[in-house]
Amino acid sequence: MSAQLLMNYLTKWREMANYTIPKINFGKNCRTKAEQAKTKWVIEFTIGDQRKRVSNGLNRLLDYDKKLSEFNKLRDSIEDELIKGTYNLPKQKPVIIPTVKIAVKEFIQWHKTLYKLK
């Protein structure tokens, strides 16, 4: 990892150390749960000086209980990422380095399927 990239991550981490607890904003008050489920909901929190509002497409759900449980899962995952300091950082993909034997087998299999197609 380059020094500049590391410095960028450290700067982001310091900014993320100052955050508020995510809360679900249910939109306007309604009389019934069915009406409440039709309103737009968001999860609001701040990181540093930035205000974040996240819904991740969950407003398409029209069942109140299902929508509430999905928003709670999203809020919990955001809160976990904020605590760990990994919110909005790129996810690292695992690097799989095959052995020579496996790589040769896969290459031969790929080569056979390539010439079968022609």
CSV table of C-alpha atoms in Angstrom, one decimal:
chain,number,residue,atom,x,y,z
A,1,MET,CA,0.0,0.0,0.0
A,2,SER,CA,1.4,3.4,-1.0
A,3,ALA,CA,2.1,6.0,1.6
A,4,GLN,CA,-0.3,8.5,0.1
A,5,LEU,CA,-3.1,5.9,0.1
A,6,LEU,CA,-2.4,5.1,3.7
A,7,MET,CA,-2.5,8.8,4.6
A,8,ASN,CA,-5.9,9.1,2.9
A,9,TYR,CA,-7.3,6.2,4.9
A,10,LEU,CA,-5.9,7.6,8.1
A,11,THR,CA,-7.5,11.0,7.4
A,12,LYS,CA,-10.8,9.3,6.7
A,13,TRP,CA,-10.6,7.3,9.8
A,14,ARG,CA,-10.0,10.4,12.0
A,15,GLU,CA,-13.0,12.1,10.4
A,16,MET,CA,-15.1,9.0,11.0
A,17,ALA,CA,-14.1,8.8,14.7
A,18,ASN,CA,-16.5,11.8,15.1
A,19,TYR,CA,-20.0,10.5,14.3
A,20,THR,CA,-23.5,10.4,15.6
A,21,ILE,CA,-25.5,7.2,16.3
A,22,PRO,CA,-27.7,6.4,13.2
A,23,LYS,CA,-31.4,6.8,13.7
A,24,ILE,CA,-34.4,5.9,11.6
A,25,ASN,CA,-36.5,8.9,10.5
A,26,PHE,CA,-40.0,7.6,9.7
A,27,GLY,CA,-41.1,10.6,7.7
A,28,LYS,CA,-44.4,12.3,8.6
A,29,ASN,CA,-46.7,11.0,11.3
A,30,CYS,CA,-49.6,8.9,10.1
A,31,ARG,CA,-52.6,7.3,11.8
A,32,THR,CA,-52.1,3.7,10.7
A,33,LYS,CA,-49.1,1.5,10.1
A,34,ALA,CA,-50.1,1.0,6.5
A,35,GLU,CA,-50.0,4.7,5.8
A,36,GLN,CA,-46.7,5.0,7.7
A,37,ALA,CA,-45.2,2.3,5.6
A,38,LYS,CA,-46.0,4.3,2.4
A,39,THR,CA,-44.0,7.3,3.6
A,40,LYS,CA,-40.3,7.8,2.8
A,41,TRP,CA,-38.0,6.6,5.6
A,42,VAL,CA,-34.2,7.3,5.9
A,43,ILE,CA,-31.4,6.6,8.3
A,44,GLU,CA,-29.8,9.8,9.4
A,45,PHE,CA,-26.4,10.3,11.0
A,46,THR,CA,-23.3,12.5,10.7
A,47,ILE,CA,-19.7,11.7,10.1
A,48,GLY,CA,-17.4,14.6,10.9
A,49,ASP,CA,-19.3,17.6,9.5
A,50,GLN,CA,-21.2,15.7,6.8
A,51,ARG,CA,-24.8,14.7,7.2
A,52,LYS,CA,-25.7,11.3,5.7
A,53,ARG,CA,-29.2,10.1,4.8
A,54,VAL,CA,-29.4,6.5,3.7
A,55,SER,CA,-32.3,4.4,2.5
A,56,ASN,CA,-30.7,1.8,0.1
A,57,GLY,CA,-33.9,1.4,-1.8
A,58,LEU,CA,-35.9,0.0,1.1
A,59,ASN,CA,-38.7,2.5,0.6
A,60,ARG,CA,-40.1,0.2,-2.0
A,61,LEU,CA,-41.3,-2.1,0.8
A,62,LEU,CA,-44.9,-1.4,1.7
A,63,ASP,CA,-45.4,-3.8,4.6
A,64,TYR,CA,-44.7,-1.9,7.8
A,65,ASP,CA,-43.2,-4.8,9.8
A,66,LYS,CA,-41.0,-6.0,7.0
A,67,LYS,CA,-39.8,-2.4,6.3
A,68,LEU,CA,-39.1,-1.8,10.0
A,69,SER,CA,-37.0,-5.0,10.3
A,70,GLU,CA,-35.0,-4.2,7.1
A,71,PHE,CA,-34.3,-0.6,8.2
A,72,ASN,CA,-33.2,-1.9,11.6
A,73,LYS,CA,-30.8,-4.4,9.9
A,74,LEU,CA,-29.4,-1.6,7.8
A,75,ARG,CA,-29.1,0.8,10.8
A,76,ASP,CA,-27.3,-1.9,12.8
A,77,SER,CA,-24.8,-2.7,9.9
A,78,ILE,CA,-24.1,1.1,9.5
A,79,GLU,CA,-23.5,1.4,13.2
A,80,ASP,CA,-21.1,-1.6,13.2
A,81,GLU,CA,-19.2,-0.1,10.3
A,82,LEU,CA,-19.0,3.3,12.1
A,83,ILE,CA,-17.7,1.6,15.3
A,84,LYS,CA,-15.1,-0.4,13.3
A,85,GLY,CA,-14.2,2.7,11.3
A,86,THR,CA,-14.8,1.0,8.0
A,87,TYR,CA,-17.9,3.0,6.8
A,88,ASN,CA,-17.5,4.1,3.2
A,89,LEU,CA,-14.1,2.5,2.8
A,90,PRO,CA,-13.6,0.1,-0.1
A,91,LYS,CA,-14.1,-3.5,0.7
A,92,GLN,CA,-11.0,-5.6,0.3
A,93,LYS,CA,-11.4,-8.7,-1.9
A,94,PRO,CA,-9.6,-11.8,-1.0
A,95,VAL,CA,-6.7,-12.7,-3.2
A,96,ILE,CA,-6.6,-16.3,-4.3
A,97,ILE,CA,-3.3,-17.5,-5.5
A,98,PRO,CA,-3.6,-21.0,-7.1
A,99,THR,CA,-0.9,-23.6,-7.0
A,100,VAL,CA,0.8,-24.4,-10.3
A,101,LYS,CA,-0.9,-27.7,-10.5
A,102,ILE,CA,-4.4,-26.2,-10.2
A,103,ALA,CA,-3.5,-23.4,-12.6
A,104,VAL,CA,-2.3,-25.8,-15.2
A,105,LYS,CA,-5.5,-27.9,-14.9
A,106,GLU,CA,-7.7,-24.8,-15.2
A,107,PHE,CA,-5.7,-23.7,-18.3
A,108,ILE,CA,-6.0,-27.0,-20.0
A,109,GLN,CA,-9.7,-27.1,-19.3
A,110,TRP,CA,-10.1,-23.6,-20.6
A,111,HIS,CA,-8.1,-24.5,-23.7
A,112,LYS,CA,-10.3,-27.5,-24.4
A,113,THR,CA,-13.5,-25.6,-24.1
A,114,LEU,CA,-12.1,-22.8,-26.3
A,115,TYR,CA,-11.4,-25.2,-29.2
A,116,LYS,CA,-14.7,-27.1,-28.7
A,117,LEU,CA,-16.5,-23.8,-29.4
A,118,LYS,CA,-14.8,-23.3,-32.8
